[in-house]
Amino acid sequence: MNLGIFGGTFDPVHRGHLTLARHAFEQCGLDQLLFVPAGYPPHRPPPHANAAHRQAMLELAIADEPQFAISPCELTRRGPTHSIDTLAHLAARHPTATLFLLLGGDAWRSFRRWHRWADILDIAQLVVLDRAATAGHEHHADKKPVAGPPAQFLSGPPLAISATAIRAALKDPAKNADQLRAWLPAAVLDYIAAHRLYR
Ligand code: ATP
């Protein structure tokens, strides 16, 4: 069985995440794909929305896609969780599965800074979709491009969508309505409005 694993803060989940997940599913021949929302990511500030809201938005986003599921394993663990621990846990739970770890281009480029990154490569194959520059994820054309470790690159146009840009647009949802509809699944946008998130 080919099992995809897609970690992130998903604060909130957006169409960039879903596009990466669908491309990986098709192009890697996955049988199932697990979204793994982070509890307290070790390398970045705490998420804006709490874990219950981020999980609820993920559930709405994948409601029509039975091949996608959510693993709450990082949410139920106390304190920061490193990807190596999550992958080891999932590898033990799915001993016959081949694991594929999904990454955006930015995460792939900084991968060698991850805790025990070389051990991750022993457990999972990396699958990467590049992303276009957006707020929070600018490309620095003047800097030498950094390459990450060996990976399978997905084909598909890079999407200029980031949760950072979405949270900024949600400061004025009426003015940015068109853009928000393009970036977020409708059910997620409705949920954000109903719960007054990211104000
Ligand atoms: P933020 O702007 O808050 O950093 P984000 O949009 O990068 O959020 P994360 O939850 O941090 O979302 O990302 C989880 C994973 O999804 C990372 O590997 C990231 O590179 C990838 N990803 C996010 N957006 C895109 C996109 N538009 N295209 C490809 N990969 C993406």
Coordinates of N, CA and C and ligand atoms in Angstrom, one line a residue:
M1 N 0.8 -1.2 0.0 CA 0.0 0.0 0.0 C 0.9 1.2 0.0
N2 N 0.5 2.2 -0.8 CA 1.2 3.5 -0.9 C 0.5 4.5 0.0
L3 N 1.1 5.0 1.0 CA 0.5 5.9 2.0 C 1.1 7.3 1.9
G4 N 0.3 8.3 1.6 CA 0.9 9.7 1.6 C 0.7 10.3 3.0
I5 N 1.7 11.1 3.4 CA 1.6 11.8 4.7 C 1.8 13.3 4.4
F6 N 0.9 14.1 4.8 CA 1.0 15.5 4.5 C 0.8 16.3 5.8
G7 N 2.0 16.8 6.4 CA 1.9 17.6 7.6 C 1.9 19.0 7.3
G8 N 1.3 19.8 8.2 CA 1.3 21.3 8.1 C 0.5 21.9 9.2
T9 N 0.6 23.2 9.3 CA -0.3 23.8 10.4 C -1.7 23.9 9.9
F10 N -1.9 24.0 8.6 CA -3.3 24.1 8.0 C -4.1 25.2 8.8
D11 N -3.6 26.4 8.7 CA -4.0 27.5 9.5 C -4.4 28.7 8.7
P12 N -5.4 28.6 7.8 CA -6.3 27.4 7.5 C -5.8 26.6 6.3
V13 N -6.4 25.4 6.2 CA -6.2 24.6 5.0 C -6.8 25.4 3.8
H14 N -6.1 25.3 2.6 CA -6.5 26.1 1.4 C -6.3 25.2 0.2
R15 N -6.7 25.8 -1.0 CA -6.6 25.1 -2.2 C -5.2 24.7 -2.7
G16 N -4.2 25.4 -2.2 CA -2.8 25.0 -2.5 C -2.5 23.7 -1.9
H17 N -2.9 23.5 -0.6 CA -2.8 22.2 0.1 C -3.5 21.1 -0.7
L18 N -4.8 21.4 -1.1 CA -5.6 20.3 -1.7 C -5.0 20.0 -3.1
T19 N -4.5 21.0 -3.8 CA -3.9 20.7 -5.1 C -2.7 19.8 -5.0
L20 N -1.8 20.1 -4.0 CA -0.6 19.3 -3.7 C -1.1 17.8 -3.4
A21 N -2.1 17.7 -2.6 CA -2.6 16.4 -2.2 C -3.1 15.6 -3.4
R22 N -3.9 16.3 -4.2 CA -4.5 15.6 -5.4 C -3.4 15.2 -6.4
H23 N -2.5 16.1 -6.6 CA -1.4 15.7 -7.6 C -0.6 14.5 -7.1
A24 N -0.3 14.5 -5.8 CA 0.5 13.5 -5.2 C -0.3 12.2 -5.3
F25 N -1.5 12.2 -5.0 CA -2.4 11.0 -5.0 C -2.3 10.4 -6.4
E26 N -2.5 11.2 -7.4 CA -2.5 10.6 -8.8 C -1.1 10.2 -9.3
Q27 N -0.2 11.1 -9.1 CA 1.1 10.9 -9.7 C 2.0 9.9 -9.0
C28 N 1.7 9.7 -7.7 CA 2.5 8.7 -7.0 C 1.7 7.4 -6.8
G29 N 0.5 7.3 -7.3 CA -0.3 6.1 -7.2 C -0.6 5.8 -5.7
L30 N -1.0 6.8 -4.9 CA -1.2 6.5 -3.5 C -2.6 5.8 -3.4
D31 N -2.7 5.0 -2.3 CA -3.9 4.4 -1.9 C -4.7 5.2 -0.9
Q32 N -3.9 5.9 -0.1 CA -4.6 6.7 1.0 C -3.6 7.9 1.3
L33 N -4.2 9.0 1.7 CA -3.4 10.1 2.1 C -3.9 10.7 3.4
L34 N -2.9 10.8 4.4 CA -3.3 11.3 5.7 C -2.8 12.8 5.8
F35 N -3.7 13.7 6.2 CA -3.3 15.0 6.6 C -3.0 15.0 8.1
V36 N -1.9 15.5 8.4 CA -1.4 15.5 9.8 C -1.2 16.9 10.4
P37 N -2.3 17.5 10.9 CA -2.2 18.9 11.4 C -1.2 18.9 12.6
A38 N -0.4 20.0 12.6 CA 0.6 20.1 13.7 C -0.1 20.7 14.9
G39 N 0.4 20.2 16.1 CA -0.1 20.8 17.3 C 0.7 22.1 17.6
Y40 N 1.9 21.9 18.1 CA 2.8 23.1 18.4 C 4.0 22.9 17.6
P41 N 4.1 23.4 16.3 CA 5.2 23.1 15.5 C 6.5 23.7 16.1
P42 N 7.6 22.9 16.1 CA 8.8 23.4 16.8 C 9.5 24.6 16.2
H43 N 9.3 24.8 14.8 CA 10.2 25.8 14.2 C 9.4 27.1 13.9
R44 N 8.2 27.3 14.4 CA 7.5 28.5 14.0 C 6.6 28.9 15.1
P45 N 6.1 30.1 15.0 CA 5.2 30.6 16.1 C 3.9 29.7 16.2
P46 N 3.2 29.8 17.3 CA 2.0 28.9 17.4 C 1.0 29.3 16.4
P47 N 0.2 28.3 16.0 CA -0.9 28.6 15.0 C -1.9 29.7 15.5
H48 N -2.6 30.4 14.6 CA -3.6 31.4 15.0 C -4.9 30.8 15.5
A49 N -5.3 29.8 14.7 CA -6.6 29.1 15.1 C -6.2 27.8 16.0
N50 N -7.1 27.5 16.9 CA -6.7 26.4 17.8 C -6.9 25.0 17.0
A51 N -6.4 24.0 17.7 CA -6.3 22.7 17.0 C -7.7 22.2 16.6
A52 N -8.7 22.4 17.4 CA -10.1 21.9 17.1 C -10.6 22.6 15.8
H53 N -10.4 23.9 15.7 CA -10.8 24.7 14.5 C -10.1 24.2 13.3
R54 N -8.8 24.0 13.4 CA -8.0 23.6 12.2 C -8.4 22.2 11.8
Q55 N -8.6 21.4 12.7 CA -9.1 20.0 12.3 C -10.5 20.1 11.7
A56 N -11.4 20.9 12.3 CA -12.7 21.0 11.7 C -12.7 21.5 10.3
M57 N -11.8 22.5 10.0 CA -11.7 23.0 8.6 C -11.1 22.0 7.7
L58 N -10.2 21.2 8.2 CA -9.6 20.1 7.3 C -10.7 19.1 7.0
E59 N -11.6 18.7 8.0 CA -12.6 17.8 7.8 C -13.6 18.3 6.7
L60 N -13.9 19.6 6.7 CA -14.8 20.1 5.7 C -14.1 20.1 4.3
A61 N -12.8 20.4 4.3 CA -12.1 20.5 3.0 C -12.0 19.1 2.3
I62 N -12.0 18.1 3.1 CA -11.8 16.7 2.5 C -13.0 15.9 2.5
A63 N -14.2 16.5 2.9 CA -15.4 15.7 3.1 C -15.8 14.9 1.9
D64 N -15.5 15.5 0.7 CA -16.0 14.7 -0.6 C -14.8 13.9 -1.1
E65 N -13.8 13.7 -0.4 CA -12.6 12.9 -1.0 C -12.3 11.7 0.0
P66 N -13.0 10.6 -0.2 CA -12.8 9.5 0.7 C -11.4 8.9 0.8
Q67 N -10.6 9.2 -0.2 CA -9.2 8.7 -0.2 C -8.3 9.6 0.7
F68 N -8.8 10.7 1.2 CA -8.1 11.5 2.2 C -8.7 11.3 3.6
A69 N -7.8 11.4 4.6 CA -8.2 11.3 6.0 C -7.3 12.2 6.8
I70 N -7.6 12.3 8.1 CA -6.9 13.1 9.0 C -6.3 12.3 10.1
S71 N -5.0 12.4 10.4 CA -4.5 11.8 11.6 C -4.3 12.8 12.7
P72 N -4.9 12.6 13.8 CA -4.8 13.6 14.9 C -3.5 13.3 15.7
C73 N -2.6 12.5 15.2 CA -1.5 12.0 16.1 C -0.7 13.1 16.7
E74 N -0.5 14.2 15.9 CA 0.3 15.3 16.5 C -0.5 16.2 17.4
L75 N -1.8 16.2 17.3 CA -2.6 17.1 18.1 C -2.8 16.5 19.5
T76 N -2.7 15.2 19.6 CA -2.9 14.6 20.9 C -1.6 14.4 21.7
R77 N -0.5 14.7 21.0 CA 0.8 14.6 21.8 C 1.0 16.0 22.4
R78 N 1.6 16.0 23.6 CA 1.9 17.2 24.3 C 3.2 17.8 23.8
G79 N 3.2 19.1 23.7 CA 4.5 19.8 23.3 C 4.8 19.7 21.9
P80 N 5.9 20.2 21.4 CA 6.3 20.2 20.0 C 6.5 18.7 19.5
T81 N 6.1 18.5 18.2 CA 6.3 17.2 17.6 C 7.2 17.3 16.4
H82 N 8.2 16.5 16.4 CA 9.1 16.5 15.2 C 8.5 15.5 14.2
S83 N 8.7 15.8 12.9 CA 8.2 15.0 11.8 C 8.7 13.6 11.9
I84 N 10.0 13.4 12.3 CA 10.6 12.1 12.4 C 9.7 11.2 13.4
D85 N 9.3 11.8 14.5 CA 8.5 11.0 15.4 C 7.1 10.6 14.8
T86 N 6.5 11.5 14.1 CA 5.2 11.2 13.5 C 5.4 10.1 12.4
L87 N 6.5 10.3 11.6 CA 6.7 9.2 10.6 C 7.0 7.9 11.2
A88 N 7.8 7.8 12.2 CA 8.1 6.6 12.9 C 6.8 6.0 13.4
H89 N 6.0 6.8 14.0 CA 4.7 6.3 14.6 C 3.8 5.8 13.5
L90 N 3.7 6.5 12.3 CA 2.8 6.0 11.3 C 3.4 4.8 10.6
A91 N 4.7 4.7 10.5 CA 5.4 3.5 9.9 C 5.1 2.3 10.7
A92 N 5.1 2.5 12.1 CA 4.8 1.4 12.9 C 3.3 0.9 12.8
R93 N 2.4 1.9 12.6 CA 1.0 1.6 12.5 C 0.7 1.0 11.2
H94 N 1.5 1.2 10.1 CA 1.2 0.7 8.8 C 2.5 0.0 8.3
P95 N 2.8 -1.1 8.9 CA 4.1 -1.8 8.7 C 4.4 -2.2 7.2
T96 N 3.3 -2.5 6.5 CA 3.6 -2.9 5.1 C 3.5 -1.8 4.1
A97 N 3.2 -0.6 4.5 CA 3.0 0.6 3.6 C 4.3 1.2 3.2
T98 N 4.3 1.7 1.9 CA 5.4 2.5 1.5 C 5.0 4.0 1.8
L99 N 5.8 4.7 2.5 CA 5.4 6.1 2.9 C 5.9 7.1 2.0
F100 N 5.1 8.1 1.6 CA 5.4 9.3 0.8 C 5.1 10.5 1.6
L101 N 6.2 11.4 1.8 CA 6.0 12.6 2.6 C 5.8 13.8 1.6
L102 N 4.7 14.4 1.7 CA 4.4 15.5 0.8 C 4.9 16.9 1.3
L103 N 5.6 17.6 0.4 CA 6.1 18.9 0.8 C 5.9 19.9 -0.3
G104 N 5.7 21.2 0.1 CA 5.8 22.3 -0.8 C 7.3 22.6 -1.1
G105 N 7.6 23.3 -2.1 CA 9.0 23.6 -2.5 C 9.7 24.3 -1.3
D106 N 9.1 25.2 -0.6 CA 9.8 25.9 0.5 C 10.2 24.9 1.6
A107 N 9.3 24.0 1.9 CA 9.6 23.0 3.0 C 10.7 22.1 2.5
W108 N 10.7 21.8 1.2 CA 11.8 20.9 0.7 C 13.1 21.6 0.7
R109 N 13.2 22.9 0.4 CA 14.4 23.6 0.4 C 15.0 23.7 1.8
S110 N 14.2 23.8 2.8 CA 14.7 23.9 4.2 C 14.7 22.6 4.9
F111 N 14.5 21.5 4.2 CA 14.4 20.2 4.8 C 15.6 19.8 5.6
R112 N 16.8 20.2 5.1 CA 18.0 19.7 5.8 C 18.2 20.4 7.2
R113 N 17.3 21.4 7.5 CA 17.3 21.9 8.9 C 16.4 21.2 9.8
W114 N 15.6 20.2 9.3 CA 14.7 19.5 10.1 C 15.4 18.6 11.1
H115 N 14.9 18.3 12.2 CA 15.4 17.4 13.2 C 15.5 16.0 12.6
R116 N 16.8 15.4 12.6 CA 17.0 14.1 12.1 C 16.5 13.9 10.7
W117 N 16.8 14.8 9.8 CA 16.2 14.8 8.4 C 16.7 13.5 7.7
A118 N 17.9 13.1 7.9 CA 18.4 11.9 7.2 C 17.6 10.7 7.6
D119 N 17.2 10.6 8.8 CA 16.4 9.5 9.3 C 15.1 9.5 8.6
I120 N 14.5 10.7 8.3 CA 13.2 10.7 7.6 C 13.3 10.1 6.3
L121 N 14.5 10.3 5.6 CA 14.7 9.8 4.2 C 14.7 8.3 4.2
D122 N 15.1 7.7 5.4 CA 15.1 6.2 5.5 C 13.7 5.7 5.6
I123 N 12.8 6.5 6.0 CA 11.4 6.0 6.3 C 10.5 6.3 5.1
A124 N 10.7 7.5 4.5 CA 9.7 8.0 3.5 C 10.4 8.6 2.3
Q125 N 9.7 8.5 1.2 CA 10.1 9.2 -0.1 C 9.5 10.6 -0.1
L126 N 10.3 11.5 -0.5 CA 9.8 12.9 -0.5 C 9.1 13.2 -1.9
V127 N 8.0 13.9 -1.8 CA 7.2 14.2 -3.0 C 6.9 15.7 -2.9
V128 N 7.4 16.5 -3.9 CA 7.4 17.9 -3.8 C 6.6 18.6 -4.9
L129 N 5.8 19.6 -4.6 CA 5.2 20.5 -5.5 C 5.7 21.8 -5.3
D130 N 6.3 22.5 -6.3 CA 6.8 23.8 -6.0 C 5.7 24.8 -5.8
R131 N 5.9 25.9 -5.2 CA 4.9 26.9 -5.0 C 5.4 28.2 -5.4
A132 N 4.4 29.0 -5.9 CA 4.8 30.4 -6.4 C 5.0 31.3 -5.2
A133 N 5.7 32.4 -5.3 CA 5.9 33.3 -4.3 C 4.6 33.9 -3.8
T134 N 4.5 34.0 -2.5 CA 3.3 34.6 -1.9 C 3.7 35.3 -0.6
A135 N 2.8 36.1 0.0 CA 3.1 36.7 1.3 C 3.5 35.5 2.3
G136 N 4.5 35.7 3.0 CA 5.0 34.7 4.0 C 5.9 33.7 3.3
H137 N 5.9 33.6 2.0 CA 6.8 32.6 1.3 C 7.4 33.3 0.1
E138 N 8.0 34.4 0.3 CA 8.6 35.2 -0.8 C 9.8 34.4 -1.4
H139 N 10.0 34.5 -2.7 CA 11.2 33.9 -3.3 C 12.3 34.9 -3.3
H140 N 13.5 34.6 -3.0 CA 14.6 35.5 -2.9 C 15.4 35.3 -4.1
A141 N 15.1 36.0 -5.2 CA 15.8 35.8 -6.5 C 17.3 36.1 -6.4
D142 N 17.7 37.0 -5.4 CA 19.1 37.4 -5.3 C 19.9 36.3 -4.6
K143 N 19.2 35.5 -3.9 CA 20.0 34.4 -3.1 C 20.2 33.2 -4.0
K144 N 21.3 32.5 -3.8 CA 21.5 31.3 -4.5 C 20.4 30.3 -4.2
P145 N 19.8 29.7 -5.3 CA 18.8 28.7 -5.0 C 19.3 27.5 -4.2
V146 N 18.7 27.1 -3.2 CA 19.1 26.0 -2.3 C 18.3 24.8 -2.8
A147 N 19.0 23.7 -3.0 CA 18.2 22.5 -3.4 C 18.1 21.6 -2.1
G148 N 16.9 20.9 -2.1 CA 16.7 20.0 -1.0 C 17.2 18.6 -1.4
P149 N 16.9 17.6 -0.6 CA 17.4 16.3 -0.8 C 16.6 15.6 -2.0
P150 N 17.0 14.5 -2.5 CA 16.4 13.8 -3.6 C 14.9 13.7 -3.3
A151 N 14.1 13.9 -4.4 CA 12.6 13.9 -4.2 C 12.0 13.7 -5.6
Q152 N 10.8 13.2 -5.5 CA 10.0 13.2 -6.8 C 9.2 14.5 -6.9
F153 N 9.4 15.1 -8.1 CA 8.7 16.4 -8.3 C 7.4 16.2 -9.0
L154 N 6.4 16.8 -8.5 CA 5.0 16.6 -9.1 C 4.9 17.7 -10.2
S155 N 4.2 17.3 -11.3 CA 4.0 18.3 -12.3 C 2.6 18.9 -12.1
G156 N 2.6 20.2 -12.4 CA 1.4 21.0 -12.1 C 1.9 22.4 -11.9
P157 N 1.1 23.4 -12.3 CA 1.6 24.8 -12.1 C 1.7 25.2 -10.6
P158 N 2.7 25.9 -10.2 CA 2.8 26.3 -8.8 C 1.7 27.3 -8.5
L159 N 1.1 27.2 -7.4 CA 0.0 28.1 -7.0 C 0.4 29.1 -6.0
A160 N 0.0 30.4 -6.3 CA 0.3 31.5 -5.4 C -0.7 31.6 -4.3
I161 N -0.7 30.6 -3.4 CA -1.7 30.7 -2.3 C -0.9 30.4 -1.0
S162 N -1.1 31.1 0.0 CA -0.5 30.8 1.3 C -1.5 31.2 2.4
A163 N -1.4 30.4 3.5 CA -2.2 30.7 4.7 C -1.9 32.1 5.2
T164 N -0.7 32.6 5.1 CA -0.3 33.9 5.6 C -1.1 35.0 4.8
A165 N -1.1 34.8 3.4 CA -1.9 35.8 2.6 C -3.4 35.7 2.9
I166 N -3.9 34.5 3.2 CA -5.3 34.3 3.5 C -5.6 35.0 4.8
R167 N -4.8 34.8 5.8 CA -5.1 35.5 7.1 C -5.1 37.0 7.0
A168 N -4.2 37.5 6.1 CA -4.1 38.9 5.9 C -5.4 39.4 5.2
A169 N -5.9 38.7 4.2 CA -7.1 39.0 3.5 C -8.3 39.0 4.4
L170 N -8.3 38.1 5.4 CA -9.4 37.9 6.3 C -9.6 39.1 7.2
K171 N -8.6 40.0 7.3 CA -8.8 41.2 8.1 C -9.9 42.1 7.4
D172 N -10.1 41.9 6.1 CA -11.1 42.7 5.4 C -11.9 41.8 4.4
P173 N -12.7 40.8 5.0 CA -13.2 39.8 4.1 C -14.2 40.3 3.0
A174 N -14.8 41.4 3.3 CA -15.8 42.0 2.2 C -15.0 42.5 1.0
K175 N -13.9 43.2 1.3 CA -13.1 43.7 0.2 C -12.4 42.6 -0.6
N176 N -12.0 41.6 0.1 CA -11.2 40.5 -0.5 C -12.0 39.2 -0.8
A177 N -13.3 39.4 -1.0 CA -14.2 38.3 -1.1 C -13.8 37.4 -2.3
D178 N -13.6 38.0 -3.5 CA -13.3 37.2 -4.7 C -12.0 36.3 -4.5
Q179 N -11.0 37.0 -3.9 CA -9.7 36.3 -3.7 C -9.9 35.2 -2.7
L180 N -10.6 35.4 -1.6 CA -10.8 34.4 -0.6 C -11.6 33.2 -1.2
R181 N -12.6 33.5 -2.1 CA -13.3 32.4 -2.7 C -12.4 31.5 -3.6
A182 N -11.4 32.2 -4.2 CA -10.5 31.5 -5.1 C -9.5 30.6 -4.3
W183 N -9.2 31.1 -3.1 CA -8.1 30.4 -2.3 C -8.6 29.3 -1.4
L184 N -9.9 29.4 -1.0 CA -10.4 28.5 0.0 C -11.6 27.8 -0.5
P185 N -11.8 26.5 -0.1 CA -13.0 25.8 -0.3 C -14.2 26.5 0.3
A186 N -15.3 26.5 -0.3 CA -16.5 27.3 0.2 C -16.8 27.0 1.6
A187 N -16.8 25.7 2.0 CA -17.2 25.2 3.3 C -16.2 25.8 4.4
V188 N -14.9 25.9 4.0 CA -13.9 26.4 4.9 C -14.1 27.9 5.1
L189 N -14.4 28.6 4.0 CA -14.7 30.0 4.2 C -15.9 30.3 5.0
D190 N -16.9 29.5 4.8 CA -18.2 29.7 5.7 C -17.8 29.4 7.1
Y191 N -17.0 28.4 7.4 CA -16.7 28.0 8.8 C -15.9 29.2 9.4
I192 N -15.0 29.8 8.7 CA -14.2 30.9 9.2 C -15.1 32.1 9.6
A193 N -16.1 32.3 8.7 CA -17.0 33.4 9.0 C -17.9 33.1 10.2
A194 N -18.4 31.9 10.2 CA -19.3 31.5 11.3 C -18.6 31.6 12.7
H195 N -17.3 31.2 12.7 CA -16.6 31.2 14.0 C -15.7 32.4 14.2
R196 N -15.9 33.4 13.3 CA -15.1 34.7 13.4 C -13.6 34.4 13.6
L197 N -13.0 33.5 12.8 CA -11.6 33.2 13.0 C -10.8 34.3 12.2
Y198 N -9.6 34.5 12.7 CA -8.6 35.3 12.0 C -9.0 36.8 11.9
R199 N -9.8 37.2 12.9 CA -10.1 38.6 12.8 C -9.0 39.5 13.3
Ligands
ATP1 P1 1.8 29.8 6.3 O1 1.6 30.8 5.2 O2 1.0 30.1 7.5 O3 3.2 29.4 6.5 P2 1.2 27.6 4.4 O4 0.3 28.1 3.4 O5 2.7 27.5 4.0 O6 1.0 28.5 5.7 P3 1.4 25.2 5.9 O7 0.3 24.5 6.7 O8 2.5 25.8 6.6 O9 0.7 26.2 4.9 O10 2.0 24.2 4.8 C1 2.0 22.8 4.9 C2 2.7 22.2 3.7 O11 2.0 22.6 2.5 C3 4.1 22.7 3.5 O12 4.9 21.7 3.0 C4 4.0 23.8 2.4 O13 5.2 23.9 1.7 C5 2.9 23.2 1.6 N1 2.2 24.2 0.8 C6 1.4 25.2 1.3 N2 0.9 26.0 0.4 C7 1.3 25.5 -0.8 C8 1.1 25.8 -2.2 N3 0.4 26.9 -2.6 N4 1.7 25.0 -3.1 C9 2.5 24.0 -2.8 N5 2.7 23.6 -1.5 C10 2.1 24.3 -0.5

